[in-house]
Amino acid sequence: VRAFRKAIRLLPDEAAFWKGLGQTYLAGGRAAAARASFRKAMRFVPEDPSGWTGLGQAQAQLGHLAEAAEAFQEAIRLAPGEAGIWVSQGNFLLDLGRFPEARQAFKKAVELAPEAPRPWLRLGLLLQTERRFSDAIIAYQHVISLDPHNMTAHISLLACYRRIGREDLAKAEIGWVRARLENENEYQHAVFESVCGNAPRAIEWLALAVQKKQAGPGRLRHDPNLSNVRNDPHFSELIERN
């Protein structure tokens, strides 16, 4: 934040600095400040789709759903061929529980960028949420073929293997994840413990992840890898705290 503010003092009309400040605020959970920064950026570059996407994300975090939807639609109007915007739109729809529309957004992103792991990952997480485990496995395998060390894909693949009764394949994924989990953040530890059925330990890690702003309420509510802890009363406390 300090670096962007210093840059803005030197070049107050530079939209890139305002957008960077907005993204920093978003990452820190400061949605109102992020919204103000993106609005400032859009004064200088109203045709920049990334600014509209950031504004939509900030509005969504603030619970201003109509305004968020308008911002995402404007971003898509300006850059319909940009896969990242469709991913952001899909994330927004997923948080609203509008799964069919979210699925179409993620599929559009995959269509536009089939060699990018992120659209495949988001599609896989949605399919897993819908309990379409075999389809989710295919999506995660695509992610891993493109990004072999993608931790979220490996943990999610483990969860899906367990759901379809393939403990042999699940055990292989457990070994892969455990060998590499040490350097991952608290949220990844939490979802791994959840998938492995260790709810108390998952909640401990999740509390640290929430404290460090690694996950917002939407992610906590809809991440399919947390399904084993959602009925824990401590989980509800984390949602309220967040």
C-alpha atoms as a PDB file:
ATOM      1  CA  VAL A   1       0.000   0.000   0.000  1.00  0.00           C
ATOM      2  CA  ARG A   2       2.774   2.452   0.903  1.00  0.00           C
ATOM      3  CA  ALA A   3       4.552   1.881  -2.407  1.00  0.00           C
ATOM      4  CA  PHE A   4       1.427   2.568  -4.448  1.00  0.00           C
ATOM      5  CA  ARG A   5       0.555   5.624  -2.392  1.00  0.00           C
ATOM      6  CA  LYS A   6       4.056   6.995  -2.912  1.00  0.00           C
ATOM      7  CA  ALA A   7       3.751   6.382  -6.656  1.00  0.00           C
ATOM      8  CA  ILE A   8       0.341   8.068  -6.723  1.00  0.00           C
ATOM      9  CA  ARG A   9       1.762  11.158  -5.002  1.00  0.00           C
ATOM     10  CA  LEU A  10       4.291  11.419  -7.815  1.00  0.00           C
ATOM     11  CA  LEU A  11       1.869  10.570 -10.658  1.00  0.00           C
ATOM     12  CA  PRO A  12      -1.696  11.043  -9.384  1.00  0.00           C
ATOM     13  CA  ASP A  13      -3.236  10.591 -12.853  1.00  0.00           C
ATOM     14  CA  GLU A  14      -1.651   7.182 -13.485  1.00  0.00           C
ATOM     15  CA  ALA A  15      -4.519   4.657 -13.540  1.00  0.00           C
ATOM     16  CA  ALA A  16      -2.204   1.654 -13.172  1.00  0.00           C
ATOM     17  CA  PHE A  17      -1.135   2.831  -9.714  1.00  0.00           C
ATOM     18  CA  TRP A  18      -4.742   3.253  -8.604  1.00  0.00           C
ATOM     19  CA  LYS A  19      -5.603  -0.221  -9.892  1.00  0.00           C
ATOM     20  CA  GLY A  20      -2.588  -1.707  -8.148  1.00  0.00           C
ATOM     21  CA  LEU A  21      -3.650  -0.025  -4.926  1.00  0.00           C
ATOM     22  CA  GLY A  22      -7.159  -1.399  -5.405  1.00  0.00           C
ATOM     23  CA  GLN A  23      -5.878  -4.942  -5.885  1.00  0.00           C
ATOM     24  CA  THR A  24      -3.727  -4.611  -2.771  1.00  0.00           C
ATOM     25  CA  TYR A  25      -6.732  -3.476  -0.760  1.00  0.00           C
ATOM     26  CA  LEU A  26      -8.799  -6.367  -2.148  1.00  0.00           C
ATOM     27  CA  ALA A  27      -6.158  -8.890  -1.136  1.00  0.00           C
ATOM     28  CA  GLY A  28      -6.181  -7.396   2.365  1.00  0.00           C
ATOM     29  CA  GLY A  29      -9.953  -7.565   2.696  1.00  0.00           C
ATOM     30  CA  ARG A  30     -10.415  -3.781   2.545  1.00  0.00           C
ATOM     31  CA  ALA A  31     -13.202  -3.764  -0.023  1.00  0.00           C
ATOM     32  CA  ALA A  32     -14.429  -0.196   0.530  1.00  0.00           C
ATOM     33  CA  ALA A  33     -10.938   1.222   0.019  1.00  0.00           C
ATOM     34  CA  ALA A  34     -10.501  -1.026  -3.028  1.00  0.00           C
ATOM     35  CA  ARG A  35     -13.755   0.261  -4.532  1.00  0.00           C
ATOM     36  CA  ALA A  36     -12.632   3.874  -4.086  1.00  0.00           C
ATOM     37  CA  SER A  37      -9.284   3.108  -5.740  1.00  0.00           C
ATOM     38  CA  PHE A  38     -10.843   1.349  -8.742  1.00  0.00           C
ATOM     39  CA  ARG A  39     -13.352   4.172  -9.176  1.00  0.00           C
ATOM     40  CA  LYS A  40     -10.443   6.610  -9.234  1.00  0.00           C
ATOM     41  CA  ALA A  41      -8.670   4.501 -11.863  1.00  0.00           C
ATOM     42  CA  MET A  42     -11.787   4.365 -14.029  1.00  0.00           C
ATOM     43  CA  ARG A  43     -11.914   8.151 -14.179  1.00  0.00           C
ATOM     44  CA  PHE A  44      -8.707   8.028 -16.209  1.00  0.00           C
ATOM     45  CA  VAL A  45      -9.278   4.832 -18.240  1.00  0.00           C
ATOM     46  CA  PRO A  46     -13.030   4.123 -18.415  1.00  0.00           C
ATOM     47  CA  GLU A  47     -12.486   1.623 -21.230  1.00  0.00           C
ATOM     48  CA  ASP A  48     -10.125  -0.599 -19.214  1.00  0.00           C
ATOM     49  CA  PRO A  49     -11.847  -3.949 -18.544  1.00  0.00           C
ATOM     50  CA  SER A  50      -9.457  -4.908 -15.730  1.00  0.00           C
ATOM     51  CA  GLY A  51     -10.543  -1.829 -13.775  1.00  0.00           C
ATOM     52  CA  TRP A  52     -14.191  -2.809 -14.139  1.00  0.00           C
ATOM     53  CA  THR A  53     -13.354  -6.354 -13.045  1.00  0.00           C
ATOM     54  CA  GLY A  54     -11.608  -5.069  -9.926  1.00  0.00           C
ATOM     55  CA  LEU A  55     -14.531  -2.755  -9.196  1.00  0.00           C
ATOM     56  CA  GLY A  56     -16.913  -5.700  -9.546  1.00  0.00           C
ATOM     57  CA  GLN A  57     -14.874  -7.773  -7.115  1.00  0.00           C
ATOM     58  CA  ALA A  58     -14.884  -4.943  -4.575  1.00  0.00           C
ATOM     59  CA  GLN A  59     -18.625  -4.399  -4.922  1.00  0.00           C
ATOM     60  CA  ALA A  60     -19.224  -8.125  -4.498  1.00  0.00           C
ATOM     61  CA  GLN A  61     -17.172  -8.202  -1.297  1.00  0.00           C
ATOM     62  CA  LEU A  62     -19.236  -5.297   0.010  1.00  0.00           C
ATOM     63  CA  GLY A  63     -22.461  -7.149  -0.786  1.00  0.00           C
ATOM     64  CA  HIS A  64     -23.503  -4.655  -3.472  1.00  0.00           C
ATOM     65  CA  LEU A  65     -24.575  -7.375  -5.870  1.00  0.00           C
ATOM     66  CA  ALA A  66     -26.402  -5.324  -8.491  1.00  0.00           C
ATOM     67  CA  GLU A  67     -23.457  -2.936  -8.812  1.00  0.00           C
ATOM     68  CA  ALA A  68     -21.031  -5.863  -8.983  1.00  0.00           C
ATOM     69  CA  ALA A  69     -23.041  -7.519 -11.758  1.00  0.00           C
ATOM     70  CA  GLU A  70     -23.061  -4.265 -13.746  1.00  0.00           C
ATOM     71  CA  ALA A  71     -19.290  -3.913 -13.393  1.00  0.00           C
ATOM     72  CA  PHE A  72     -18.612  -7.478 -14.554  1.00  0.00           C
ATOM     73  CA  GLN A  73     -20.970  -7.070 -17.507  1.00  0.00           C
ATOM     74  CA  GLU A  74     -19.178  -3.876 -18.518  1.00  0.00           C
ATOM     75  CA  ALA A  75     -15.833  -5.686 -18.348  1.00  0.00           C
ATOM     76  CA  ILE A  76     -17.195  -8.467 -20.578  1.00  0.00           C
ATOM     77  CA  ARG A  77     -18.613  -5.918 -23.018  1.00  0.00           C
ATOM     78  CA  LEU A  78     -15.206  -4.285 -23.328  1.00  0.00           C
ATOM     79  CA  ALA A  79     -13.196  -7.507 -23.594  1.00  0.00           C
ATOM     80  CA  PRO A  80     -15.400 -10.532 -24.397  1.00  0.00           C
ATOM     81  CA  GLY A  81     -12.352 -12.541 -25.441  1.00  0.00           C
ATOM     82  CA  GLU A  82     -10.506 -12.161 -22.116  1.00  0.00           C
ATOM     83  CA  ALA A  83     -10.667 -15.452 -20.196  1.00  0.00           C
ATOM     84  CA  GLY A  84      -9.784 -13.891 -16.848  1.00  0.00           C
ATOM     85  CA  ILE A  85     -12.879 -11.704 -16.919  1.00  0.00           C
ATOM     86  CA  TRP A  86     -15.090 -14.743 -17.479  1.00  0.00           C
ATOM     87  CA  VAL A  87     -13.388 -16.444 -14.521  1.00  0.00           C
ATOM     88  CA  SER A  88     -14.154 -13.415 -12.331  1.00  0.00           C
ATOM     89  CA  GLN A  89     -17.748 -13.431 -13.549  1.00  0.00           C
ATOM     90  CA  GLY A  90     -17.979 -17.150 -12.780  1.00  0.00           C
ATOM     91  CA  ASN A  91     -16.589 -16.643  -9.282  1.00  0.00           C
ATOM     92  CA  PHE A  92     -19.181 -13.947  -8.642  1.00  0.00           C
ATOM     93  CA  LEU A  93     -22.033 -16.171  -9.849  1.00  0.00           C
ATOM     94  CA  LEU A  94     -20.689 -19.094  -7.832  1.00  0.00           C
ATOM     95  CA  ASP A  95     -20.729 -17.013  -4.651  1.00  0.00           C
ATOM     96  CA  LEU A  96     -24.384 -16.251  -5.384  1.00  0.00           C
ATOM     97  CA  GLY A  97     -25.150 -19.948  -5.756  1.00  0.00           C
ATOM     98  CA  ARG A  98     -26.058 -19.489  -9.432  1.00  0.00           C
ATOM     99  CA  PHE A  99     -24.258 -22.652 -10.459  1.00  0.00           C
ATOM    100  CA  PRO A 100     -25.511 -23.150 -14.061  1.00  0.00           C
ATOM    101  CA  GLU A 101     -24.559 -19.582 -14.995  1.00  0.00           C
ATOM    102  CA  ALA A 102     -21.212 -19.912 -13.224  1.00  0.00           C
ATOM    103  CA  ARG A 103     -20.536 -23.156 -15.094  1.00  0.00           C
ATOM    104  CA  GLN A 104     -21.185 -21.455 -18.419  1.00  0.00           C
ATOM    105  CA  ALA A 105     -18.821 -18.608 -17.487  1.00  0.00           C
ATOM    106  CA  PHE A 106     -16.030 -21.026 -16.552  1.00  0.00           C
ATOM    107  CA  LYS A 107     -16.602 -23.063 -19.708  1.00  0.00           C
ATOM    108  CA  LYS A 108     -16.324 -19.874 -21.744  1.00  0.00           C
ATOM    109  CA  ALA A 109     -13.013 -19.123 -20.015  1.00  0.00           C
ATOM    110  CA  VAL A 110     -11.769 -22.640 -20.805  1.00  0.00           C
ATOM    111  CA  GLU A 111     -12.815 -22.189 -24.418  1.00  0.00           C
ATOM    112  CA  LEU A 112     -10.900 -18.915 -24.656  1.00  0.00           C
ATOM    113  CA  ALA A 113      -7.770 -20.121 -22.831  1.00  0.00           C
ATOM    114  CA  PRO A 114      -7.588 -23.937 -22.939  1.00  0.00           C
ATOM    115  CA  GLU A 115      -3.886 -23.903 -22.027  1.00  0.00           C
ATOM    116  CA  ALA A 116      -4.393 -21.822 -18.875  1.00  0.00           C
ATOM    117  CA  PRO A 117      -4.813 -23.845 -15.649  1.00  0.00           C
ATOM    118  CA  ARG A 118      -6.988 -21.356 -13.740  1.00  0.00           C
ATOM    119  CA  PRO A 119     -10.202 -21.696 -15.829  1.00  0.00           C
ATOM    120  CA  TRP A 120      -9.953 -25.491 -15.632  1.00  0.00           C
ATOM    121  CA  LEU A 121      -9.427 -25.282 -11.875  1.00  0.00           C
ATOM    122  CA  ARG A 122     -12.448 -23.060 -11.310  1.00  0.00           C
ATOM    123  CA  LEU A 123     -14.575 -25.296 -13.527  1.00  0.00           C
ATOM    124  CA  GLY A 124     -13.405 -28.333 -11.568  1.00  0.00           C
ATOM    125  CA  LEU A 125     -14.289 -26.765  -8.226  1.00  0.00           C
ATOM    126  CA  LEU A 126     -17.778 -25.935  -9.493  1.00  0.00           C
ATOM    127  CA  LEU A 127     -18.315 -29.457 -10.862  1.00  0.00           C
ATOM    128  CA  GLN A 128     -17.125 -30.857  -7.537  1.00  0.00           C
ATOM    129  CA  THR A 129     -19.592 -28.587  -5.727  1.00  0.00           C
ATOM    130  CA  GLU A 130     -22.337 -29.993  -7.963  1.00  0.00           C
ATOM    131  CA  ARG A 131     -21.173 -33.508  -7.017  1.00  0.00           C
ATOM    132  CA  ARG A 132     -20.207 -34.262 -10.601  1.00  0.00           C
ATOM    133  CA  PHE A 133     -17.045 -35.911  -9.367  1.00  0.00           C
ATOM    134  CA  SER A 134     -16.025 -37.764 -12.532  1.00  0.00           C
ATOM    135  CA  ASP A 135     -16.275 -34.558 -14.579  1.00  0.00           C
ATOM    136  CA  ALA A 136     -14.386 -32.653 -11.880  1.00  0.00           C
ATOM    137  CA  ILE A 137     -11.599 -35.251 -11.967  1.00  0.00           C
ATOM    138  CA  ILE A 138     -11.177 -34.669 -15.703  1.00  0.00           C
ATOM    139  CA  ALA A 139     -10.920 -30.908 -15.109  1.00  0.00           C
ATOM    140  CA  TYR A 140      -8.339 -31.343 -12.324  1.00  0.00           C
ATOM    141  CA  GLN A 141      -6.300 -33.695 -14.468  1.00  0.00           C
ATOM    142  CA  HIS A 142      -6.215 -30.957 -17.102  1.00  0.00           C
ATOM    143  CA  VAL A 143      -4.966 -28.505 -14.480  1.00  0.00           C
ATOM    144  CA  ILE A 144      -2.202 -30.861 -13.381  1.00  0.00           C
ATOM    145  CA  SER A 145      -1.156 -31.548 -16.977  1.00  0.00           C
ATOM    146  CA  LEU A 146      -0.682 -27.776 -17.383  1.00  0.00           C
ATOM    147  CA  ASP A 147       0.593 -27.029 -13.871  1.00  0.00           C
ATOM    148  CA  PRO A 148       1.946 -30.225 -12.252  1.00  0.00           C
ATOM    149  CA  HIS A 149       2.523 -28.612  -8.844  1.00  0.00           C
ATOM    150  CA  ASN A 150      -0.899 -26.987  -8.465  1.00  0.00           C
ATOM    151  CA  MET A 151      -1.686 -27.791  -4.826  1.00  0.00           C
ATOM    152  CA  THR A 152      -5.386 -26.949  -5.015  1.00  0.00           C
ATOM    153  CA  ALA A 153      -5.843 -29.311  -7.955  1.00  0.00           C
ATOM    154  CA  HIS A 154      -4.084 -32.170  -6.141  1.00  0.00           C
ATOM    155  CA  ILE A 155      -6.105 -31.696  -2.934  1.00  0.00           C
ATOM    156  CA  SER A 156      -9.330 -31.454  -4.926  1.00  0.00           C
ATOM    157  CA  LEU A 157      -8.440 -34.541  -6.940  1.00  0.00           C
ATOM    158  CA  LEU A 158      -7.860 -36.380  -3.675  1.00  0.00           C
ATOM    159  CA  ALA A 159     -11.317 -35.317  -2.463  1.00  0.00           C
ATOM    160  CA  CYS A 160     -12.994 -36.503  -5.659  1.00  0.00           C
ATOM    161  CA  TYR A 161     -11.203 -39.850  -5.627  1.00  0.00           C
ATOM    162  CA  ARG A 162     -12.508 -40.418  -2.113  1.00  0.00           C
ATOM    163  CA  ARG A 163     -16.027 -39.491  -3.193  1.00  0.00           C
ATOM    164  CA  ILE A 164     -16.047 -42.147  -5.914  1.00  0.00           C
ATOM    165  CA  GLY A 165     -14.466 -44.783  -3.682  1.00  0.00           C
ATOM    166  CA  ARG A 166     -10.989 -44.832  -5.256  1.00  0.00           C
ATOM    167  CA  GLU A 167      -8.966 -44.927  -2.030  1.00  0.00           C
ATOM    168  CA  ASP A 168      -5.968 -46.333  -3.922  1.00  0.00           C
ATOM    169  CA  LEU A 169      -5.722 -43.173  -6.023  1.00  0.00           C
ATOM    170  CA  ALA A 170      -6.586 -40.995  -3.021  1.00  0.00           C
ATOM    171  CA  LYS A 171      -3.679 -42.445  -1.018  1.00  0.00           C
ATOM    172  CA  ALA A 172      -1.276 -41.573  -3.818  1.00  0.00           C
ATOM    173  CA  GLU A 173      -2.505 -37.972  -3.760  1.00  0.00           C
ATOM    174  CA  ILE A 174      -2.231 -37.846   0.051  1.00  0.00           C
ATOM    175  CA  GLY A 175       1.406 -38.827  -0.231  1.00  0.00           C
ATOM    176  CA  TRP A 176       2.065 -36.240  -2.948  1.00  0.00           C
ATOM    177  CA  VAL A 177       0.410 -33.441  -0.960  1.00  0.00           C
ATOM    178  CA  ARG A 178       2.009 -34.294   2.394  1.00  0.00           C
ATOM    179  CA  ALA A 179       5.459 -34.241   0.827  1.00  0.00           C
ATOM    180  CA  ARG A 180       4.930 -30.661  -0.375  1.00  0.00           C
ATOM    181  CA  LEU A 181       2.454 -29.087   2.063  1.00  0.00           C
ATOM    182  CA  GLU A 182       4.969 -27.582   4.479  1.00  0.00           C
ATOM    183  CA  ASN A 183       5.507 -24.414   2.452  1.00  0.00           C
ATOM    184  CA  GLU A 184       1.828 -23.841   1.609  1.00  0.00           C
ATOM    185  CA  ASN A 185      -0.356 -21.275   3.346  1.00  0.00           C
ATOM    186  CA  GLU A 186      -2.762 -21.947   6.191  1.00  0.00           C
ATOM    187  CA  TYR A 187      -5.784 -22.237   3.923  1.00  0.00           C
ATOM    188  CA  GLN A 188      -4.240 -25.102   1.972  1.00  0.00           C
ATOM    189  CA  HIS A 189      -3.462 -26.883   5.242  1.00  0.00           C
ATOM    190  CA  ALA A 190      -7.091 -26.398   6.282  1.00  0.00           C
ATOM    191  CA  VAL A 191      -8.616 -27.868   3.137  1.00  0.00           C
ATOM    192  CA  PHE A 192      -6.206 -30.800   3.209  1.00  0.00           C
ATOM    193  CA  GLU A 193      -7.135 -31.660   6.798  1.00  0.00           C
ATOM    194  CA  SER A 194     -10.818 -31.276   5.910  1.00  0.00           C
ATOM    195  CA  VAL A 195     -10.543 -33.624   2.936  1.00  0.00           C
ATOM    196  CA  CYS A 196      -8.663 -36.117   5.116  1.00  0.00           C
ATOM    197  CA  GLY A 197     -11.504 -36.034   7.662  1.00  0.00           C
ATOM    198  CA  ASN A 198      -9.622 -34.269  10.455  1.00  0.00           C
ATOM    199  CA  ALA A 199     -12.209 -31.587  11.246  1.00  0.00           C
ATOM    200  CA  PRO A 200     -10.714 -30.190  14.490  1.00  0.00           C
ATOM    201  CA  ARG A 201      -7.322 -29.686  12.863  1.00  0.00           C
ATOM    202  CA  ALA A 202      -8.953 -28.208   9.757  1.00  0.00           C
ATOM    203  CA  ILE A 203     -10.801 -25.656  11.888  1.00  0.00           C
ATOM    204  CA  GLU A 204      -7.551 -24.676  13.630  1.00  0.00           C
ATOM    205  CA  TRP A 205      -5.842 -24.029  10.309  1.00  0.00           C
ATOM    206  CA  LEU A 206      -8.920 -22.279   8.948  1.00  0.00           C
ATOM    207  CA  ALA A 207      -9.009 -19.863  11.880  1.00  0.00           C
ATOM    208  CA  LEU A 208      -5.439 -18.848  11.054  1.00  0.00           C
ATOM    209  CA  ALA A 209      -6.304 -18.519   7.360  1.00  0.00           C
ATOM    210  CA  VAL A 210      -9.265 -16.240   8.130  1.00  0.00           C
ATOM    211  CA  GLN A 211      -7.116 -14.160  10.465  1.00  0.00           C
ATOM    212  CA  LYS A 212      -4.609 -13.672   7.642  1.00  0.00           C
ATOM    213  CA  LYS A 213      -7.340 -12.777   5.114  1.00  0.00           C
ATOM    214  CA  GLN A 214      -6.616 -15.809   2.943  1.00  0.00           C
ATOM    215  CA  ALA A 215     -10.314 -16.543   2.383  1.00  0.00           C
ATOM    216  CA  GLY A 216     -13.497 -14.501   2.345  1.00  0.00           C
ATOM    217  CA  PRO A 217     -17.033 -15.626   3.220  1.00  0.00           C
ATOM    218  CA  GLY A 218     -17.847 -16.655  -0.355  1.00  0.00           C
ATOM    219  CA  ARG A 219     -14.872 -18.974  -0.594  1.00  0.00           C
ATOM    220  CA  LEU A 220     -15.608 -20.481   2.816  1.00  0.00           C
ATOM    221  CA  ARG A 221     -19.230 -21.134   1.904  1.00  0.00           C
ATOM    222  CA  HIS A 222     -18.603 -22.664  -1.505  1.00  0.00           C
ATOM    223  CA  ASP A 223     -15.210 -24.403  -1.453  1.00  0.00           C
ATOM    224  CA  PRO A 224     -16.216 -28.068  -1.872  1.00  0.00           C
ATOM    225  CA  ASN A 225     -13.094 -29.170  -0.037  1.00  0.00           C
ATOM    226  CA  LEU A 226     -14.518 -27.749   3.190  1.00  0.00           C
ATOM    227  CA  SER A 227     -17.701 -29.825   3.049  1.00  0.00           C
ATOM    228  CA  ASN A 228     -16.513 -32.016   5.933  1.00  0.00           C
ATOM    229  CA  VAL A 229     -16.363 -29.084   8.370  1.00  0.00           C
ATOM    230  CA  ARG A 230     -19.373 -26.973   7.386  1.00  0.00           C
ATOM    231  CA  ASN A 231     -21.581 -28.499  10.079  1.00  0.00           C
ATOM    232  CA  ASP A 232     -19.021 -27.774  12.786  1.00  0.00           C
ATOM    233  CA  PRO A 233     -20.275 -24.892  14.997  1.00  0.00           C
ATOM    234  CA  HIS A 234     -16.798 -23.376  14.957  1.00  0.00           C
ATOM    235  CA  PHE A 235     -17.079 -23.077  11.180  1.00  0.00           C
ATOM    236  CA  SER A 236     -20.204 -20.915  11.536  1.00  0.00           C
ATOM    237  CA  GLU A 237     -18.290 -18.713  13.966  1.00  0.00           C
ATOM    238  CA  LEU A 238     -15.552 -18.225  11.373  1.00  0.00           C
ATOM    239  CA  ILE A 239     -18.109 -17.177   8.750  1.00  0.00           C
ATOM    240  CA  GLU A 240     -19.614 -14.628  11.125  1.00  0.00           C
ATOM    241  CA  ARG A 241     -16.203 -13.317  12.111  1.00  0.00           C
ATOM    242  CA  ASN A 242     -15.246 -12.909   8.474  1.00  0.00           C
END
